[in-house]
């Protein structure tokens, strides 16, 4: 498809029932450097203006904007806008190290030590029990095994557009036989880890362009998986679609645990709050 350029706007608004003191807020809405999209003219507009902002790099290498408010506020508005050049790439354009071409494989000692947090399993017994009942890819090739696990989650579970906060545990998704993108991602991560493959949680934007009807173009806040394969590095997979990640995925945050991937986190005095958000994508080709 070559290069496609789009403009993206993502707005989040909080309205409080009175003026309240607000603690520090951490914002993770800046596209990652490992995005396959070229990011242009990135801007973040925050109101009200009574704050100090500091750009930071978090412990997992993600860009964070830290806000410290100087006075009480009765609303908070965060508007992110940028242009993205979506440059088509071949997701299979990599070579695995010889020792990792066939599954199972072992990481070299230094890699295994560095990847420790990405190998920790949650709900291990439930995940292992579910795996024991599945027909897993068995031709011995690591890439086929990884793709097969991704497709297995896609095929076995029903997708739900879930508006509740939080992420289901792997056992909840297995019991419910359904979940949202973030639930599938967390389950898939723990399946990979149960099989000795380091995996991490990625949150970001999915640019969904409808080439039959431009009015149906969408910008979706999404979650997907990345696995670490020796020789290839971090490889993205989307268990919600059963496919490998393409140039349409723009990562914002990559972490071992979903709790560290929230796009906006902070606190205020106790109050009532109304939250709303909008997103849009406009193509330039």
PDB file of C-alpha atoms in Angstrom:
ATOM      1  CA  UNK A   1       0.000   0.000   0.000  1.00  0.00           C
ATOM      2  CA  UNK A   2       3.039   2.337   0.148  1.00  0.00           C
ATOM      3  CA  UNK A   3       2.842   5.362   2.446  1.00  0.00           C
ATOM      4  CA  UNK A   4      -0.453   6.652   3.827  1.00  0.00           C
ATOM      5  CA  UNK A   5      -0.633   9.873   5.828  1.00  0.00           C
ATOM      6  CA  UNK A   6      -3.358  10.589   8.369  1.00  0.00           C
ATOM      7  CA  UNK A   7      -4.152  13.266  10.947  1.00  0.00           C
ATOM      8  CA  UNK A   8      -5.145  12.023  14.388  1.00  0.00           C
ATOM      9  CA  UNK A   9      -6.909  13.837  17.233  1.00  0.00           C
ATOM     10  CA  UNK A  10      -7.654  12.217  20.599  1.00  0.00           C
ATOM     11  CA  UNK A  11      -9.428  14.250  23.300  1.00  0.00           C
ATOM     12  CA  UNK A  12     -10.122  13.306  26.919  1.00  0.00           C
ATOM     13  CA  UNK A  13     -12.203  15.511  29.215  1.00  0.00           C
ATOM     14  CA  UNK A  14     -12.942  15.370  32.949  1.00  0.00           C
ATOM     15  CA  UNK A  15     -15.572  17.592  34.578  1.00  0.00           C
ATOM     16  CA  UNK A  16     -15.636  17.747  38.388  1.00  0.00           C
ATOM     17  CA  UNK A  17     -18.654  18.828  40.439  1.00  0.00           C
ATOM     18  CA  UNK A  18     -16.565  21.459  42.249  1.00  0.00           C
ATOM     19  CA  UNK A  19     -13.059  22.858  42.396  1.00  0.00           C
ATOM     20  CA  UNK A  20     -10.772  20.165  43.778  1.00  0.00           C
ATOM     21  CA  UNK A  21      -7.118  19.739  44.638  1.00  0.00           C
ATOM     22  CA  UNK A  22      -5.465  17.394  42.139  1.00  0.00           C
ATOM     23  CA  UNK A  23      -2.419  15.255  42.762  1.00  0.00           C
ATOM     24  CA  UNK A  24       0.280  14.613  40.146  1.00  0.00           C
ATOM     25  CA  UNK A  25      -0.998  13.128  36.880  1.00  0.00           C
ATOM     26  CA  UNK A  26       0.964  10.859  34.539  1.00  0.00           C
ATOM     27  CA  UNK A  27       0.035  10.938  30.843  1.00  0.00           C
ATOM     28  CA  UNK A  28       1.146   8.190  28.451  1.00  0.00           C
ATOM     29  CA  UNK A  29      -0.170   9.446  25.112  1.00  0.00           C
ATOM     30  CA  UNK A  30       3.020   9.989  23.113  1.00  0.00           C
ATOM     31  CA  UNK A  31       3.708   7.473  20.307  1.00  0.00           C
ATOM     32  CA  UNK A  32       6.638   5.163  21.010  1.00  0.00           C
ATOM     33  CA  UNK A  33       9.899   5.369  19.118  1.00  0.00           C
ATOM     34  CA  UNK A  34       9.439   1.768  17.959  1.00  0.00           C
ATOM     35  CA  UNK A  35       6.293   2.694  16.007  1.00  0.00           C
ATOM     36  CA  UNK A  36       6.325   1.741  12.332  1.00  0.00           C
ATOM     37  CA  UNK A  37       4.583   5.056  11.653  1.00  0.00           C
ATOM     38  CA  UNK A  38       6.525   8.275  11.227  1.00  0.00           C
ATOM     39  CA  UNK A  39       5.051  10.774  13.693  1.00  0.00           C
ATOM     40  CA  UNK A  40       4.887  14.438  12.642  1.00  0.00           C
ATOM     41  CA  UNK A  41       3.718  17.635  14.378  1.00  0.00           C
ATOM     42  CA  UNK A  42       2.922  15.966  17.708  1.00  0.00           C
ATOM     43  CA  UNK A  43       1.110  18.279  20.120  1.00  0.00           C
ATOM     44  CA  UNK A  44      -0.511  17.895  23.520  1.00  0.00           C
ATOM     45  CA  UNK A  45      -2.810  20.691  24.699  1.00  0.00           C
ATOM     46  CA  UNK A  46      -3.791  20.655  28.369  1.00  0.00           C
ATOM     47  CA  UNK A  47      -6.246  22.977  30.108  1.00  0.00           C
ATOM     48  CA  UNK A  48      -6.514  24.610  32.565  1.00  0.00           C
ATOM     49  CA  UNK A  49      -2.993  26.023  32.243  1.00  0.00           C
ATOM     50  CA  UNK A  50      -2.112  26.211  35.945  1.00  0.00           C
ATOM     51  CA  UNK A  51       0.394  23.340  36.072  1.00  0.00           C
ATOM     52  CA  UNK A  52       4.039  22.416  35.719  1.00  0.00           C
ATOM     53  CA  UNK A  53       4.769  19.744  33.095  1.00  0.00           C
ATOM     54  CA  UNK A  54       7.862  17.587  32.862  1.00  0.00           C
ATOM     55  CA  UNK A  55       8.675  15.093  30.140  1.00  0.00           C
ATOM     56  CA  UNK A  56      10.064  11.817  31.476  1.00  0.00           C
ATOM     57  CA  UNK A  57      11.049   8.344  30.336  1.00  0.00           C
ATOM     58  CA  UNK A  58       9.498   5.661  32.535  1.00  0.00           C
ATOM     59  CA  UNK A  59      11.192   2.562  33.901  1.00  0.00           C
ATOM     60  CA  UNK A  60      10.058   0.538  30.850  1.00  0.00           C
ATOM     61  CA  UNK A  61      11.240   3.145  28.339  1.00  0.00           C
ATOM     62  CA  UNK A  62       7.867   4.781  27.681  1.00  0.00           C
ATOM     63  CA  UNK A  63       7.417   8.541  27.279  1.00  0.00           C
ATOM     64  CA  UNK A  64       5.493  10.105  30.176  1.00  0.00           C
ATOM     65  CA  UNK A  65       4.259  13.658  30.719  1.00  0.00           C
ATOM     66  CA  UNK A  66       4.037  14.389  34.456  1.00  0.00           C
ATOM     67  CA  UNK A  67       1.711  17.189  35.535  1.00  0.00           C
ATOM     68  CA  UNK A  68       1.802  18.980  38.891  1.00  0.00           C
ATOM     69  CA  UNK A  69      -1.159  21.326  39.378  1.00  0.00           C
ATOM     70  CA  UNK A  70      -0.609  24.727  40.997  1.00  0.00           C
ATOM     71  CA  UNK A  71      -4.206  25.379  42.058  1.00  0.00           C
ATOM     72  CA  UNK A  72      -7.554  23.659  42.376  1.00  0.00           C
ATOM     73  CA  UNK A  73      -9.345  22.701  39.172  1.00  0.00           C
ATOM     74  CA  UNK A  74     -12.952  21.994  38.190  1.00  0.00           C
ATOM     75  CA  UNK A  75     -12.140  20.384  34.840  1.00  0.00           C
ATOM     76  CA  UNK A  76      -9.249  18.805  32.961  1.00  0.00           C
ATOM     77  CA  UNK A  77      -8.953  18.576  29.194  1.00  0.00           C
ATOM     78  CA  UNK A  78      -6.164  16.730  27.358  1.00  0.00           C
ATOM     79  CA  UNK A  79      -6.098  16.939  23.559  1.00  0.00           C
ATOM     80  CA  UNK A  80      -3.446  15.080  21.574  1.00  0.00           C
ATOM     81  CA  UNK A  81      -2.983  15.693  17.857  1.00  0.00           C
ATOM     82  CA  UNK A  82      -0.402  14.596  15.300  1.00  0.00           C
ATOM     83  CA  UNK A  83       0.121  13.430  11.751  1.00  0.00           C
ATOM     84  CA  UNK A  84       1.265   9.892  11.079  1.00  0.00           C
ATOM     85  CA  UNK A  85       2.836   8.473   7.954  1.00  0.00           C
ATOM     86  CA  UNK A  86       1.841   4.824   7.891  1.00  0.00           C
ATOM     87  CA  UNK A  87       4.645   3.121   6.014  1.00  0.00           C
ATOM     88  CA  UNK A  88       3.821  -0.400   4.860  1.00  0.00           C
ATOM     89  CA  UNK A  89       6.214  -3.090   6.058  1.00  0.00           C
ATOM     90  CA  UNK A  90       6.505  -6.860   5.975  1.00  0.00           C
ATOM     91  CA  UNK A  91       5.868  -8.166   9.528  1.00  0.00           C
ATOM     92  CA  UNK A  92       7.762 -11.359   8.631  1.00  0.00           C
ATOM     93  CA  UNK A  93      10.922  -9.482   7.616  1.00  0.00           C
ATOM     94  CA  UNK A  94      13.255 -10.908  10.266  1.00  0.00           C
ATOM     95  CA  UNK A  95      15.485 -13.899  10.975  1.00  0.00           C
ATOM     96  CA  UNK A  96      15.498 -15.830  14.218  1.00  0.00           C
ATOM     97  CA  UNK A  97      18.704 -16.918  15.893  1.00  0.00           C
ATOM     98  CA  UNK A  98      19.489 -20.538  15.055  1.00  0.00           C
ATOM     99  CA  UNK A  99      18.822 -21.735  18.600  1.00  0.00           C
ATOM    100  CA  UNK A 100      15.364 -20.089  18.533  1.00  0.00           C
ATOM    101  CA  UNK A 101      14.131 -21.264  15.134  1.00  0.00           C
ATOM    102  CA  UNK A 102      12.415 -24.288  16.651  1.00  0.00           C
ATOM    103  CA  UNK A 103      10.154 -24.434  19.674  1.00  0.00           C
ATOM    104  CA  UNK A 104      10.723 -24.935  22.530  1.00  0.00           C
ATOM    105  CA  UNK A 105      13.859 -22.820  22.804  1.00  0.00           C
ATOM    106  CA  UNK A 106      15.727 -21.235  25.696  1.00  0.00           C
ATOM    107  CA  UNK A 107      16.863 -17.648  26.019  1.00  0.00           C
ATOM    108  CA  UNK A 108      20.532 -17.009  26.595  1.00  0.00           C
ATOM    109  CA  UNK A 109      21.227 -16.427  30.281  1.00  0.00           C
ATOM    110  CA  UNK A 110      21.687 -12.647  30.048  1.00  0.00           C
ATOM    111  CA  UNK A 111      18.502 -12.292  27.986  1.00  0.00           C
ATOM    112  CA  UNK A 112      16.518 -14.452  30.387  1.00  0.00           C
ATOM    113  CA  UNK A 113      17.657 -12.330  33.334  1.00  0.00           C
ATOM    114  CA  UNK A 114      16.701  -9.101  31.542  1.00  0.00           C
ATOM    115  CA  UNK A 115      13.319 -10.518  30.516  1.00  0.00           C
ATOM    116  CA  UNK A 116      12.364 -11.763  33.979  1.00  0.00           C
ATOM    117  CA  UNK A 117       9.324  -9.504  34.433  1.00  0.00           C
ATOM    118  CA  UNK A 118       8.080 -10.458  30.969  1.00  0.00           C
ATOM    119  CA  UNK A 119       8.117 -14.153  31.895  1.00  0.00           C
ATOM    120  CA  UNK A 120       6.127 -13.948  35.147  1.00  0.00           C
ATOM    121  CA  UNK A 121       2.833 -15.858  34.838  1.00  0.00           C
ATOM    122  CA  UNK A 122      -0.481 -14.856  36.434  1.00  0.00           C
ATOM    123  CA  UNK A 123      -3.228 -17.451  37.013  1.00  0.00           C
ATOM    124  CA  UNK A 124      -0.682 -20.100  36.093  1.00  0.00           C
ATOM    125  CA  UNK A 125      -2.724 -23.178  37.054  1.00  0.00           C
ATOM    126  CA  UNK A 126      -5.831 -21.986  35.163  1.00  0.00           C
ATOM    127  CA  UNK A 127      -3.806 -21.095  32.074  1.00  0.00           C
ATOM    128  CA  UNK A 128      -1.912 -24.403  32.120  1.00  0.00           C
ATOM    129  CA  UNK A 129      -5.152 -26.350  32.580  1.00  0.00           C
ATOM    130  CA  UNK A 130      -6.759 -24.563  29.618  1.00  0.00           C
ATOM    131  CA  UNK A 131      -3.672 -25.158  27.477  1.00  0.00           C
ATOM    132  CA  UNK A 132      -3.725 -28.879  28.278  1.00  0.00           C
ATOM    133  CA  UNK A 133      -7.141 -29.091  26.595  1.00  0.00           C
ATOM    134  CA  UNK A 134      -6.066 -27.343  23.384  1.00  0.00           C
ATOM    135  CA  UNK A 135      -4.545 -28.615  20.172  1.00  0.00           C
ATOM    136  CA  UNK A 136      -1.358 -26.568  19.853  1.00  0.00           C
ATOM    137  CA  UNK A 137       0.825 -26.061  16.747  1.00  0.00           C
ATOM    138  CA  UNK A 138       3.283 -28.942  16.653  1.00  0.00           C
ATOM    139  CA  UNK A 139       5.468 -28.661  13.535  1.00  0.00           C
ATOM    140  CA  UNK A 140       8.360 -27.439  15.675  1.00  0.00           C
ATOM    141  CA  UNK A 141       8.853 -23.995  14.119  1.00  0.00           C
ATOM    142  CA  UNK A 142       8.846 -21.151  16.642  1.00  0.00           C
ATOM    143  CA  UNK A 143       7.177 -18.638  14.343  1.00  0.00           C
ATOM    144  CA  UNK A 144       4.363 -21.053  13.488  1.00  0.00           C
ATOM    145  CA  UNK A 145       3.868 -21.774  17.186  1.00  0.00           C
ATOM    146  CA  UNK A 146       3.635 -18.079  18.085  1.00  0.00           C
ATOM    147  CA  UNK A 147       1.214 -17.330  15.248  1.00  0.00           C
ATOM    148  CA  UNK A 148      -0.803 -20.414  16.181  1.00  0.00           C
ATOM    149  CA  UNK A 149      -1.252 -19.285  19.798  1.00  0.00           C
ATOM    150  CA  UNK A 150      -2.402 -15.860  18.605  1.00  0.00           C
ATOM    151  CA  UNK A 151      -4.958 -17.443  16.257  1.00  0.00           C
ATOM    152  CA  UNK A 152      -6.054 -19.886  18.958  1.00  0.00           C
ATOM    153  CA  UNK A 153      -7.129 -17.057  21.274  1.00  0.00           C
ATOM    154  CA  UNK A 154      -8.819 -15.285  18.357  1.00  0.00           C
ATOM    155  CA  UNK A 155     -10.774 -18.400  17.365  1.00  0.00           C
ATOM    156  CA  UNK A 156     -11.674 -19.713  20.827  1.00  0.00           C
ATOM    157  CA  UNK A 157     -13.116 -16.606  22.497  1.00  0.00           C
ATOM    158  CA  UNK A 158     -15.985 -14.235  21.736  1.00  0.00           C
ATOM    159  CA  UNK A 159     -15.158 -10.556  21.394  1.00  0.00           C
ATOM    160  CA  UNK A 160     -17.074  -8.075  23.564  1.00  0.00           C
ATOM    161  CA  UNK A 161     -16.916  -4.287  23.479  1.00  0.00           C
ATOM    162  CA  UNK A 162     -16.534  -3.940  27.247  1.00  0.00           C
ATOM    163  CA  UNK A 163     -16.956  -0.464  28.783  1.00  0.00           C
ATOM    164  CA  UNK A 164     -16.164  -1.459  32.370  1.00  0.00           C
ATOM    165  CA  UNK A 165     -12.844  -0.293  33.765  1.00  0.00           C
ATOM    166  CA  UNK A 166     -10.047  -2.770  34.282  1.00  0.00           C
ATOM    167  CA  UNK A 167      -8.811  -5.955  32.669  1.00  0.00           C
ATOM    168  CA  UNK A 168     -10.164  -9.443  33.250  1.00  0.00           C
ATOM    169  CA  UNK A 169      -7.800 -11.971  34.779  1.00  0.00           C
ATOM    170  CA  UNK A 170      -6.826 -14.841  32.460  1.00  0.00           C
ATOM    171  CA  UNK A 171      -9.089 -17.180  34.438  1.00  0.00           C
ATOM    172  CA  UNK A 172     -12.058 -14.781  34.084  1.00  0.00           C
ATOM    173  CA  UNK A 173     -11.625 -14.649  30.311  1.00  0.00           C
ATOM    174  CA  UNK A 174     -11.380 -18.448  30.165  1.00  0.00           C
ATOM    175  CA  UNK A 175     -14.493 -18.904  32.338  1.00  0.00           C
ATOM    176  CA  UNK A 176     -16.500 -16.222  30.505  1.00  0.00           C
ATOM    177  CA  UNK A 177     -15.234 -17.440  27.130  1.00  0.00           C
ATOM    178  CA  UNK A 178     -15.279 -13.788  26.070  1.00  0.00           C
ATOM    179  CA  UNK A 179     -13.537 -10.473  26.532  1.00  0.00           C
ATOM    180  CA  UNK A 180     -12.335  -7.221  25.028  1.00  0.00           C
ATOM    181  CA  UNK A 181      -9.040  -6.532  23.268  1.00  0.00           C
ATOM    182  CA  UNK A 182      -7.288  -5.844  26.578  1.00  0.00           C
ATOM    183  CA  UNK A 183      -8.647  -9.100  28.065  1.00  0.00           C
ATOM    184  CA  UNK A 184      -7.500 -11.152  25.063  1.00  0.00           C
ATOM    185  CA  UNK A 185      -4.105  -9.460  25.216  1.00  0.00           C
ATOM    186  CA  UNK A 186      -3.590 -10.245  28.906  1.00  0.00           C
ATOM    187  CA  UNK A 187      -4.687 -13.864  28.425  1.00  0.00           C
ATOM    188  CA  UNK A 188      -2.442 -14.294  25.386  1.00  0.00           C
ATOM    189  CA  UNK A 189       0.521 -12.806  27.260  1.00  0.00           C
ATOM    190  CA  UNK A 190       0.139 -15.341  30.044  1.00  0.00           C
ATOM    191  CA  UNK A 191      -0.229 -18.221  27.582  1.00  0.00           C
ATOM    192  CA  UNK A 192       3.062 -17.235  25.947  1.00  0.00           C
ATOM    193  CA  UNK A 193       4.749 -16.885  29.330  1.00  0.00           C
ATOM    194  CA  UNK A 194       3.440 -20.294  30.396  1.00  0.00           C
ATOM    195  CA  UNK A 195       5.267 -21.656  27.350  1.00  0.00           C
ATOM    196  CA  UNK A 196       8.491 -19.842  28.238  1.00  0.00           C
ATOM    197  CA  UNK A 197       8.146 -16.978  25.742  1.00  0.00           C
ATOM    198  CA  UNK A 198       8.616 -13.428  27.058  1.00  0.00           C
ATOM    199  CA  UNK A 199       5.607 -11.240  26.294  1.00  0.00           C
ATOM    200  CA  UNK A 200       4.473  -7.707  27.067  1.00  0.00           C
ATOM    201  CA  UNK A 201       1.280  -5.629  27.030  1.00  0.00           C
ATOM    202  CA  UNK A 202       1.080  -2.858  24.435  1.00  0.00           C
ATOM    203  CA  UNK A 203      -1.532  -0.108  24.359  1.00  0.00           C
ATOM    204  CA  UNK A 204      -1.940   2.367  21.552  1.00  0.00           C
ATOM    205  CA  UNK A 205      -3.963   3.469  18.555  1.00  0.00           C
ATOM    206  CA  UNK A 206      -5.298   1.309  15.747  1.00  0.00           C
ATOM    207  CA  UNK A 207      -5.972   3.309  12.587  1.00  0.00           C
ATOM    208  CA  UNK A 208      -8.906   1.531  10.935  1.00  0.00           C
ATOM    209  CA  UNK A 209      -9.371   2.892   7.406  1.00  0.00           C
ATOM    210  CA  UNK A 210     -12.395   1.800   5.387  1.00  0.00           C
ATOM    211  CA  UNK A 211     -11.421   1.992   1.736  1.00  0.00           C
ATOM    212  CA  UNK A 212     -15.024   1.561   0.567  1.00  0.00           C
ATOM    213  CA  UNK A 213     -16.407   4.405   2.671  1.00  0.00           C
ATOM    214  CA  UNK A 214     -14.116   7.117   4.058  1.00  0.00           C
ATOM    215  CA  UNK A 215     -16.847   8.247   6.463  1.00  0.00           C
ATOM    216  CA  UNK A 216     -16.391   4.954   8.341  1.00  0.00           C
ATOM    217  CA  UNK A 217     -12.696   5.528   9.105  1.00  0.00           C
ATOM    218  CA  UNK A 218     -12.031   5.065  12.825  1.00  0.00           C
ATOM    219  CA  UNK A 219      -9.312   5.629  15.394  1.00  0.00           C
ATOM    220  CA  UNK A 220      -9.533   2.919  18.058  1.00  0.00           C
ATOM    221  CA  UNK A 221      -7.729   2.823  21.396  1.00  0.00           C
ATOM    222  CA  UNK A 222      -6.449  -0.745  21.344  1.00  0.00           C
ATOM    223  CA  UNK A 223      -4.276  -3.333  23.097  1.00  0.00           C
ATOM    224  CA  UNK A 224      -2.090  -6.072  21.650  1.00  0.00           C
ATOM    225  CA  UNK A 225       0.811  -8.406  22.480  1.00  0.00           C
ATOM    226  CA  UNK A 226       4.512  -8.314  21.729  1.00  0.00           C
ATOM    227  CA  UNK A 227       6.700 -11.399  22.169  1.00  0.00           C
ATOM    228  CA  UNK A 228      10.482 -11.336  22.352  1.00  0.00           C
ATOM    229  CA  UNK A 229      12.087 -13.688  19.827  1.00  0.00           C
ATOM    230  CA  UNK A 230      15.904 -13.914  19.695  1.00  0.00           C
ATOM    231  CA  UNK A 231      17.107 -12.415  16.434  1.00  0.00           C
ATOM    232  CA  UNK A 232      13.809 -10.648  15.740  1.00  0.00           C
ATOM    233  CA  UNK A 233      13.356  -8.638  18.937  1.00  0.00           C
ATOM    234  CA  UNK A 234       9.822  -7.665  19.954  1.00  0.00           C
ATOM    235  CA  UNK A 235       7.224  -8.961  17.474  1.00  0.00           C
ATOM    236  CA  UNK A 236       3.640  -7.658  17.609  1.00  0.00           C
ATOM    237  CA  UNK A 237       0.559  -9.893  17.472  1.00  0.00           C
ATOM    238  CA  UNK A 238      -3.105  -8.983  17.833  1.00  0.00           C
ATOM    239  CA  UNK A 239      -5.248 -11.762  19.365  1.00  0.00           C
ATOM    240  CA  UNK A 240      -8.375  -9.679  18.688  1.00  0.00           C
ATOM    241  CA  UNK A 241      -7.846 -10.071  14.925  1.00  0.00           C
ATOM    242  CA  UNK A 242      -5.614 -13.163  14.903  1.00  0.00           C
ATOM    243  CA  UNK A 243      -3.038 -11.281  12.791  1.00  0.00           C
ATOM    244  CA  UNK A 244       0.444  -9.862  13.171  1.00  0.00           C
ATOM    245  CA  UNK A 245       0.675  -6.143  13.874  1.00  0.00           C
ATOM    246  CA  UNK A 246       0.858  -3.865  10.819  1.00  0.00           C
ATOM    247  CA  UNK A 247       1.729  -0.217  10.185  1.00  0.00           C
ATOM    248  CA  UNK A 248      -1.825   0.704  11.276  1.00  0.00           C
ATOM    249  CA  UNK A 249      -0.849   0.055  14.916  1.00  0.00           C
ATOM    250  CA  UNK A 250       0.695   3.038  16.735  1.00  0.00           C
ATOM    251  CA  UNK A 251       2.073   1.979  20.147  1.00  0.00           C
ATOM    252  CA  UNK A 252       1.990   4.385  23.082  1.00  0.00           C
ATOM    253  CA  UNK A 253       3.132   2.178  25.945  1.00  0.00           C
ATOM    254  CA  UNK A 254       4.759  -1.271  26.303  1.00  0.00           C
ATOM    255  CA  UNK A 255       4.882  -2.849  29.776  1.00  0.00           C
ATOM    256  CA  UNK A 256       5.078  -6.223  31.564  1.00  0.00           C
ATOM    257  CA  UNK A 257       1.727  -5.653  33.335  1.00  0.00           C
ATOM    258  CA  UNK A 258      -1.375  -3.846  32.095  1.00  0.00           C
ATOM    259  CA  UNK A 259      -1.630  -1.771  35.300  1.00  0.00           C
ATOM    260  CA  UNK A 260       1.298   0.327  34.043  1.00  0.00           C
ATOM    261  CA  UNK A 261      -0.309   1.025  30.653  1.00  0.00           C
ATOM    262  CA  UNK A 262      -3.147   3.388  31.636  1.00  0.00           C
ATOM    263  CA  UNK A 263      -3.028   6.406  29.278  1.00  0.00           C
ATOM    264  CA  UNK A 264      -3.912   8.867  32.064  1.00  0.00           C
ATOM    265  CA  UNK A 265      -3.458   8.241  35.768  1.00  0.00           C
ATOM    266  CA  UNK A 266      -3.861  10.626  38.693  1.00  0.00           C
ATOM    267  CA  UNK A 267      -6.034  11.489  41.668  1.00  0.00           C
ATOM    268  CA  UNK A 268      -8.099  14.316  43.106  1.00  0.00           C
ATOM    269  CA  UNK A 269      -9.999  15.083  46.266  1.00  0.00           C
ATOM    270  CA  UNK A 270     -13.179  13.030  46.573  1.00  0.00           C
ATOM    271  CA  UNK A 271     -15.790  14.376  44.179  1.00  0.00           C
ATOM    272  CA  UNK A 272     -18.193  13.455  41.410  1.00  0.00           C
ATOM    273  CA  UNK A 273     -16.668  13.399  37.949  1.00  0.00           C
ATOM    274  CA  UNK A 274     -17.936  13.077  34.398  1.00  0.00           C
ATOM    275  CA  UNK A 275     -15.503  11.744  31.817  1.00  0.00           C
ATOM    276  CA  UNK A 276     -15.808  11.877  28.032  1.00  0.00           C
ATOM    277  CA  UNK A 277     -13.518  11.305  25.092  1.00  0.00           C
ATOM    278  CA  UNK A 278     -13.505  11.676  21.328  1.00  0.00           C
ATOM    279  CA  UNK A 279     -11.151  10.518  18.610  1.00  0.00           C
ATOM    280  CA  UNK A 280     -10.887  11.126  14.896  1.00  0.00           C
ATOM    281  CA  UNK A 281      -8.701  10.216  11.950  1.00  0.00           C
ATOM    282  CA  UNK A 282      -8.546  12.083   8.637  1.00  0.00           C
ATOM    283  CA  UNK A 283      -6.671  10.661   5.664  1.00  0.00           C
ATOM    284  CA  UNK A 284      -4.435  12.689   3.320  1.00  0.00           C
ATOM    285  CA  UNK A 285      -4.068  10.405   0.306  1.00  0.00           C
TER     286      UNK A 285
END
